[in-house]
Structure formats: C-alpha cells, structure tokens
Amino acid sequence: MGSPPPRRRAARESCLAALIALLCAEPHARAALGVPQAPLGPLVQSIEASGSARHVDLTVQFACSMRYLGHTSTQYGESTTIRLMLGPDCGPPTQTIPPELPLVGGGAEYVRGARVESWMPGEITLRFDFTRSVSIVVMPLTSGFGLRLRLLHTRARRGSVHLSVPLPPSGYSVNLESARTPFPPAAVSAAARTQGAQAYVSQAPVDGVPWYRLRIGPFATRAAAEAALRRAIAAYPHAWVTEEAAPAVLAGAPPAAVAPIAATLPADPPLPDAERARLLREARVALAAHRYPRALDLLTRLVRQPEYPGRAEAQELLGLTRERAGQLAEAQAEYREYLRRYPNGPAATSVRMRLQLLASATLPSRGLGRYRTAAGRRYSANGGASVSYVYSRDQTRLAGAAPTTTANSAAIVYGDLLLRDHGSRYDVSAHADGGYSHSFTMPLVGNAGQDQVSAAYGEVTDQRVGWTARIGRQAIATVGTAGLFDGLYLGIHPNGSWAFSGAVGLPAYTSYSTPAARERFGTVAAEYRTPGEAWTFDAYALDETDAVATERRSVGLQARYAALARTAVLLVDYDLVFKQLNAATLIGNTRIGSSWIVGFDLDHRRSPLLGLSNALIGQTTADLRTLSTLYTPSQLRQMAIDRTATSNAAVISANRSFGAHWQFIVDLSALELSGTPASFGVAATRSTGLDKNLSLQVAGTSLLQAGDVQLVGVRYDDSPTIRSETISWNGRFVVHGGFHAGPQLSIERLNDTLVGGTQMLYLPQLQADWIGRRSMVELTAGYQIIAQARSSQILPVTGTPVTGAFQERSLYVTAAYRLRF
C-alpha cells in the first residue's frame, strides 16, 4: 500500500508490454523504481452517484492521472462532454483508448449512460447523458486521478408522457363526492361556483368497478386543501383531502367559473403602467435568451404588484420560466397559482396542459434494470459485464543489432452489479465492481494475473431524516480522500443548505490495491449551499497515518459558483505536517453569445500528492519501516519534500458551433514540472521546462450520411527538449443499424534533442463496433510505425552506445464484448 507513483513522461514503447510488466507491482514498489503506472483494464475505474433531492454528485475515478481541458454545456442540458489529456502514467502519449461504457453506480435515475472515446492521440472524451436537463459543474479531484461532477436541479426526472384526454395536475385536492356513474356538467359547475375553486371529475377502478369522484383543486399544500375542506364540509359532508401525486385520471371537467381570488402574496407599491410594460418586455427578452435568473427576478417583481390587467400574463410566464430553468416543483406551484387566480383566464387551458405534463413527467421511470414492486417498495438490479482480449506484436530494428520481436496478449474480465431496495423511508443498496486481468505471455514481474476491485460496499439512506451510511470499498470526493478507500462513510443533510460528512478507514488509492494493513485515515467535511445553490462551499480536514508516522494531514476548501452559462471552481489543499501547499486549482467556464464556450484552468500542485511515502522514491526499499530505521522522522519528511516535484499548468479552451453540423475546438495549454534536488543518496532530476501545446480540432456530423462523424485535428507541442507536430483524422460511419465503423490516421513528426534526429510516427487504425440496446461488440486494429533517421541508442545486450537508424513496428488488436442489464 502506498501513495500514487510519480508522474513522469512515459517511454514510447508498447503499452501492453509495460502494463504486463507492472501487473503485480504495488504502488510503493513502482514509486521506488520510478516506473510509470499504466492501467490494465478500464480507464474509468468507477463512477459513483450520491447526493440529495436538490443535487447529485458524480465521482469519477481513473486508472491513471488526467488533465482537465474543458467541457461542453455550461448551462442547462441533457448531456455534457468532458475533454481530458492523458497523464504520463497512462502509457505512450501516441496511444488511442478503446471505447468504454462504464456503469454509473447509484445513478440510474439521473444518468442515462456514460461513454469514453479517444478522438485524438493522448486525449479522451467522457460523455454523460442525463435523464433530464441539469446544470453541470466539473471539478478535478485533489489527487489528479478523478473528477467530481455536481448536477444541479435534479428534483424531477423527465419521463415519457402519454395523454389521451386532459389530466388534472398533481398536488392536494378535496374529494367532494364519489359515485358509480359520471357526474353531469351542471354538478361540476355548481361545485366550482359554490366552493370558489377549479372542479373536475376523476375516474379510478375499485375492485374492478369504475368510480367517479367530484373534486376541487389542486392546492399547493395540504394546509390549503384542509382549509377548502372546512368550507365544503357543510355542503358535502363526506368530503375528504387526497393527494394527487400520481393521478390515474381519465376524464377531465370544465374549468370552474369563478372570479379571480384575492392575492396571497404580499403586494409591492404599484408601479406605473409604462414601467410594468417595460419589465414585461425585458422579462420576455431574458426568457428568449435563456437568462432565467434575470427573467425570474423581473417576473417576480410583476406578480408582487396589486392586481392589474397584465398580471395574468406575468404569472403564466413565471411558471414557464421556472419550468425551462429546471425548477419543476416551483413551476407547478406557479401554474397552480395562475389557475387559482384566473380559472377562466386566456391561458388557462394551456396552463392546465403544462401542469398535467409536469405531473406526468415527474413520475418514476423504469429505465434499464429489473424491478419488482411491493407495498411501498421498489426493487431494482442494474449491472454490466465485459470480456476483452488484447494482442500486440512489436518488432524493433536498431543499427548494428539483429531485429528483436516480442508478442504479448492478455484477457480482461470485468463486471459490476448494483442492487437497490427503494422503500418509503429507507433506501438500501449494494454495489460490487471489479475484474481480473490475465497475461497469456510470460510476465516480467510477478505472476500472470491480478484482481482489481473498484467498489464493494453496502449503503443505507434514511430519506426522512436525510442521513446516509456506506461501508466497504468506495470513492467519495466530498471528504478530501485521495481516491479509493476501504472503510465507513457517514453523511447527513439536516436542511437544504448544510451537509456534514465523515469517513474512516484504510486508503486504497487504486483498484489493484489490497486493504492496507499499516495505514489509517479519518476525515470530516462540511458543506454550505446558498439559497438557489449559486454558491457552494466545502471544507474538510484529513488525517492519514502510516505505521511509522503521519502520512498526510491536510485541510482543504472548495468553492463553486454556478449560474446560467457560467461556472467557476476554486480548490485549495494545504498540508499541516509538511507546511506545504498541496494543490490550488481555479477553473472557469462561460458562454459568450449563443455559440462560443470559453474556459480556463489554472493549476498548481505537488506531483505526486505530497505524502510521507514519497520518501521512498529513488530508494532501494519499498517499505517505510525499513527506511525509518535509517533516518529520523524529520529527515523522512525532508526526503518526501525533496522527492516531490511541483507542477504548474494553465489551459485556455474555446469551442464554437457553426450551424447544425460543425464544431470548432481550440486548446492552448502550458505545463512545467519542476526538478528535484539531490539528497539522501538520490540524484537530482531536471525540470521539464515549459511545455507549450496548441491543439485545433474541427468536428463535423452528418456530412456524408446521417449520423456520421468526421474529426480533423492538428496539435503542436514545444518543450525545451522535444518539439512535435501531429495531424490526425478520425471518421465514424453508420454501416447498418447499430453497426458503426471508421478509419483513423495519425501522423506525428518529433524532434528530440536528447536522442537526436527526427522521428516520424504513423498510426493507421480501424475501429468497428455494434451497439445494441443493452450490449456492445467492438473491434480495434492498428499498425504503428516509428522511424528514427538518426538516434543515439544503447544496445540491449552489450550496452554499447550506437548511432544510426531506428525503426519500430507494432501491430495490435483488441476485441471486447460488453453487456448491460
């Protein structure tokens, strides 16, 4: 058990060979050897969903480090695409990643699916599709090995709506009378006139016999319904209050013929008619431009006016604005207020229909998985399984030496299962996510196989009180942990603004790690959300100990701002033992006009994350206890500081849509990794210098056929020792139905002053996949050629330095089958 390995530039060698060589090396050993940790198995190790009715947090754990580049959809949308650059510990920077379909644990009601794709060498996109429009805030984790997404406005879920005749809206109603025969229109009109409320007739079977019920409503609260019941009890002695949360209504009724009811909201001083007209015009403009906070402010000022001829229109627009902003519960309340005040208003019919659609759209949807319902309960099972095979054959030709050929093959079996019991009060779930990797060729280190467990936990949530308990292997981004851990998590949401949580257990770091025997951690966190959730503040304290001493003791703060078309995130982590700033990140995204999305990412962090285990880097032992017999605690801390570099990165990104088919993306980034001093018998390392990168991409959809995708990219990279230019083309065509295929081609020219000469890389690749409703088959084949005109190399057997031509050819094939249920 140990901290994540140092992140160094990966050698341009076969990714699979490096993976097999590292199958059984624990993180401490890899750190001591200075070997990049490349992933075997899915790049996305886990995606876990947790949260409250107002928001949902998605925690994404990667198998290696990632650099955030940007994401689409800075306002309400049903999907978002996050662009990431692979870290040096992910393998060769020229590789492309096969598509992945990771399961979202616990998030089936919010997330339709997730997909990982690689459109440019060294980059991936992570796409999420949601069950309804949400606002998204993206935050990298402190460790650099994950992301946290906060989905706002998740109170209601969008589902299918089927209406044959008008349905009364949801809420509270008063049942006046029940009969086995339909009520005549005159009885409905009389009820509306005498009770001063909308009246309607509902129909529902009782023991197979249809019953008709005369009702008035809806009312936003039970108190309002009970007040109406007290007024109606004299004329209707058998009346009672009912909740129309999931109506089974088949017959509508004429609207009540009543005059507007007196206002229940406090009235502001009256404004001149011209001022009211101006506010209404500005509200319409703001609504059309999707500036919902501005529209809500203007319309709220109008509906707080004393009754005037244009108030009904303002009330209708207020409900429409809240609906489009995703505030579905508030929208229903505004629509009900319109019908209460203006049951015969000019928009009464359309308002009733919108209210009925909202009531149906918020009903639970089944989605994928198997369900069995019982009294007040719903059971569900979701999961997936995959089996994949990887084969590679590498041939190296070096001047003065005979060609060498190596072949590698491996199989990976992966599966996940989520079981859930939805009760009226308690929500109980269990989630298991893991796999097994096996090499069919002789491994270089350890044995041929390795297990991995990304999640194995049980969870209980009390929906009435608002507390959640989870025990087992898990990843939670709200408590300052650096990745996976084995232990207990407790969280409580006492109200809509505050949330508190804590966790204790054993750090795991990666899915390959076994439970730590000598490390412990404890952490507490608090979160505060301002009304409307425009601002959210998180603070945490973390203490992690090893058998020798304190591994890490840090405090952190996260601040997030989310408004229409704008998001900003600030993250700071400070270690109290080392008295060092571990990480500071500032991310912002904004929409400019109707087409441009511009973002930036400023990141300063210790690399790897500062911890006492970093003292093992460069040492001959991989055990802190052995090292502690040679050095004092203060020396160990200084060794850890000396071995930990500092990285500074900046990214500016922009993307713009042109019409319905084209999108332009540009990224400008800079990264510098500091050197480390020579100390305690370990040689110094040099700084990488400032690595500058410019990337341009043009993507087109449905150009040659409906559903095709064409992407052309150009990238320029310039550092003090390496300069490279890359051009790539990626095509994806619809062959038939769910069968897609497409070629990819990347060409890179690289000048490395340390090696000398010019290196050319050619990577043609063919990718094909078939995507069904619950399964997917994919095949990828590629042939990579690396040609070096002049290079300085060391012969592998004699160790003699030679200068001459160098060429490497690599053939690789991957095949996978994935199933979702």
PDB file of N, CA, C and O in Angstrom, residues 51-75:
ATOM      1  N   GLY A  51     -25.973  12.028  -3.355  1.00  0.00           N
ATOM      2  CA  GLY A  51     -26.455  13.397  -3.229  1.00  0.00           C
ATOM      3  C   GLY A  51     -27.828  13.448  -2.604  1.00  0.00           C
ATOM      4  O   GLY A  51     -28.289  12.509  -1.954  1.00  0.00           O
ATOM      5  N   SER A  52     -28.482  14.569  -2.811  1.00  0.00           N
ATOM      6  CA  SER A  52     -29.796  14.812  -2.233  1.00  0.00           C
ATOM      7  C   SER A  52     -30.793  15.046  -3.353  1.00  0.00           C
ATOM      8  O   SER A  52     -30.476  14.883  -4.526  1.00  0.00           O
ATOM      9  N   ALA A  53     -32.003  15.433  -2.960  1.00  0.00           N
ATOM     10  CA  ALA A  53     -33.027  15.686  -3.975  1.00  0.00           C
ATOM     11  C   ALA A  53     -32.719  16.921  -4.800  1.00  0.00           C
ATOM     12  O   ALA A  53     -33.215  17.062  -5.909  1.00  0.00           O
ATOM     13  N   ARG A  54     -31.918  17.845  -4.267  1.00  0.00           N
ATOM     14  CA  ARG A  54     -31.632  19.088  -4.981  1.00  0.00           C
ATOM     15  C   ARG A  54     -30.443  18.962  -5.915  1.00  0.00           C
ATOM     16  O   ARG A  54     -30.325  19.697  -6.880  1.00  0.00           O
ATOM     17  N   HIS A  55     -29.515  18.071  -5.623  1.00  0.00           N
ATOM     18  CA  HIS A  55     -28.355  17.917  -6.481  1.00  0.00           C
ATOM     19  C   HIS A  55     -27.818  16.496  -6.359  1.00  0.00           C
ATOM     20  O   HIS A  55     -28.147  15.762  -5.429  1.00  0.00           O
ATOM     21  N   VAL A  56     -26.978  16.123  -7.299  1.00  0.00           N
ATOM     22  CA  VAL A  56     -26.340  14.808  -7.318  1.00  0.00           C
ATOM     23  C   VAL A  56     -24.860  15.009  -7.624  1.00  0.00           C
ATOM     24  O   VAL A  56     -24.494  15.810  -8.491  1.00  0.00           O
ATOM     25  N   ASP A  57     -24.002  14.308  -6.888  1.00  0.00           N
ATOM     26  CA  ASP A  57     -22.567  14.339  -7.138  1.00  0.00           C
ATOM     27  C   ASP A  57     -22.152  13.043  -7.828  1.00  0.00           C
ATOM     28  O   ASP A  57     -22.483  11.947  -7.364  1.00  0.00           O
ATOM     29  N   LEU A  58     -21.426  13.151  -8.936  1.00  0.00           N
ATOM     30  CA  LEU A  58     -20.844  12.007  -9.624  1.00  0.00           C
ATOM     31  C   LEU A  58     -19.341  12.032  -9.392  1.00  0.00           C
ATOM     32  O   LEU A  58     -18.669  13.028  -9.709  1.00  0.00           O
ATOM     33  N   THR A  59     -18.805  10.963  -8.797  1.00  0.00           N
ATOM     34  CA  THR A  59     -17.370  10.846  -8.544  1.00  0.00           C
ATOM     35  C   THR A  59     -16.776   9.868  -9.534  1.00  0.00           C
ATOM     36  O   THR A  59     -17.167   8.699  -9.576  1.00  0.00           O
ATOM     37  N   VAL A  60     -15.847  10.342 -10.358  1.00  0.00           N
ATOM     38  CA  VAL A  60     -15.214   9.529 -11.388  1.00  0.00           C
ATOM     39  C   VAL A  60     -13.783   9.236 -10.966  1.00  0.00           C
ATOM     40  O   VAL A  60     -13.021  10.165 -10.669  1.00  0.00           O
ATOM     41  N   GLN A  61     -13.412   7.953 -10.926  1.00  0.00           N
ATOM     42  CA  GLN A  61     -12.056   7.544 -10.597  1.00  0.00           C
ATOM     43  C   GLN A  61     -11.409   6.935 -11.841  1.00  0.00           C
ATOM     44  O   GLN A  61     -11.949   6.015 -12.450  1.00  0.00           O
ATOM     45  N   PHE A  62     -10.233   7.480 -12.206  1.00  0.00           N
ATOM     46  CA  PHE A  62      -9.493   6.976 -13.361  1.00  0.00           C
ATOM     47  C   PHE A  62      -8.371   6.046 -12.906  1.00  0.00           C
ATOM     48  O   PHE A  62      -7.916   6.102 -11.758  1.00  0.00           O
ATOM     49  N   ALA A  63      -7.902   5.211 -13.830  1.00  0.00           N
ATOM     50  CA  ALA A  63      -6.798   4.305 -13.532  1.00  0.00           C
ATOM     51  C   ALA A  63      -5.450   5.009 -13.585  1.00  0.00           C
ATOM     52  O   ALA A  63      -4.447   4.460 -13.123  1.00  0.00           O
ATOM     53  N   CYS A  64      -5.390   6.210 -14.130  1.00  0.00           N
ATOM     54  CA  CYS A  64      -4.147   6.984 -14.183  1.00  0.00           C
ATOM     55  C   CYS A  64      -4.528   8.455 -14.147  1.00  0.00           C
ATOM     56  O   CYS A  64      -5.708   8.818 -14.175  1.00  0.00           O
ATOM     57  N   SER A  65      -3.541   9.320 -14.096  1.00  0.00           N
ATOM     58  CA  SER A  65      -3.809  10.745 -13.917  1.00  0.00           C
ATOM     59  C   SER A  65      -4.333  11.378 -15.206  1.00  0.00           C
ATOM     60  O   SER A  65      -4.021  10.937 -16.314  1.00  0.00           O
ATOM     61  N   MET A  66      -5.124  12.423 -15.037  1.00  0.00           N
ATOM     62  CA  MET A  66      -5.743  13.137 -16.153  1.00  0.00           C
ATOM     63  C   MET A  66      -5.584  14.643 -15.962  1.00  0.00           C
ATOM     64  O   MET A  66      -5.571  15.136 -14.831  1.00  0.00           O
ATOM     65  N   ARG A  67      -5.499  15.348 -17.067  1.00  0.00           N
ATOM     66  CA  ARG A  67      -5.505  16.805 -17.056  1.00  0.00           C
ATOM     67  C   ARG A  67      -6.796  17.291 -17.692  1.00  0.00           C
ATOM     68  O   ARG A  67      -7.115  16.943 -18.826  1.00  0.00           O
ATOM     69  N   TYR A  68      -7.543  18.076 -16.947  1.00  0.00           N
ATOM     70  CA  TYR A  68      -8.809  18.613 -17.442  1.00  0.00           C
ATOM     71  C   TYR A  68      -8.553  19.682 -18.500  1.00  0.00           C
ATOM     72  O   TYR A  68      -7.750  20.605 -18.297  1.00  0.00           O
ATOM     73  N   LEU A  69      -9.232  19.554 -19.648  1.00  0.00           N
ATOM     74  CA  LEU A  69      -9.103  20.534 -20.718  1.00  0.00           C
ATOM     75  C   LEU A  69     -10.335  21.427 -20.830  1.00  0.00           C
ATOM     76  O   LEU A  69     -10.213  22.617 -21.089  1.00  0.00           O
ATOM     77  N   GLY A  70     -11.505  20.859 -20.644  1.00  0.00           N
ATOM     78  CA  GLY A  70     -12.725  21.651 -20.748  1.00  0.00           C
ATOM     79  C   GLY A  70     -13.914  20.735 -20.916  1.00  0.00           C
ATOM     80  O   GLY A  70     -13.793  19.517 -21.051  1.00  0.00           O
ATOM     81  N   HIS A  71     -15.113  21.337 -20.918  1.00  0.00           N
ATOM     82  CA  HIS A  71     -16.323  20.564 -21.129  1.00  0.00           C
ATOM     83  C   HIS A  71     -17.372  21.433 -21.789  1.00  0.00           C
ATOM     84  O   HIS A  71     -17.335  22.665 -21.696  1.00  0.00           O
ATOM     85  N   THR A  72     -18.279  20.777 -22.486  1.00  0.00           N
ATOM     86  CA  THR A  72     -19.374  21.482 -23.140  1.00  0.00           C
ATOM     87  C   THR A  72     -20.538  21.621 -22.175  1.00  0.00           C
ATOM     88  O   THR A  72     -20.555  21.017 -21.109  1.00  0.00           O
ATOM     89  N   SER A  73     -21.514  22.385 -22.574  1.00  0.00           N
ATOM     90  CA  SER A  73     -22.750  22.594 -21.823  1.00  0.00           C
ATOM     91  C   SER A  73     -22.478  23.294 -20.495  1.00  0.00           C
ATOM     92  O   SER A  73     -22.319  22.680 -19.458  1.00  0.00           O
ATOM     93  N   THR A  74     -22.402  24.635 -20.556  1.00  0.00           N
ATOM     94  CA  THR A  74     -22.240  25.419 -19.344  1.00  0.00           C
ATOM     95  C   THR A  74     -23.589  25.882 -18.795  1.00  0.00           C
ATOM     96  O   THR A  74     -23.632  26.587 -17.798  1.00  0.00           O
ATOM     97  N   GLN A  75     -24.680  25.523 -19.446  1.00  0.00           N
ATOM     98  CA  GLN A  75     -25.996  25.848 -18.926  1.00  0.00           C
ATOM     99  C   GLN A  75     -26.813  24.566 -18.901  1.00  0.00           C
ATOM    100  O   GLN A  75     -26.270  23.477 -18.952  1.00  0.00           O
TER     101      GLN A  75
END
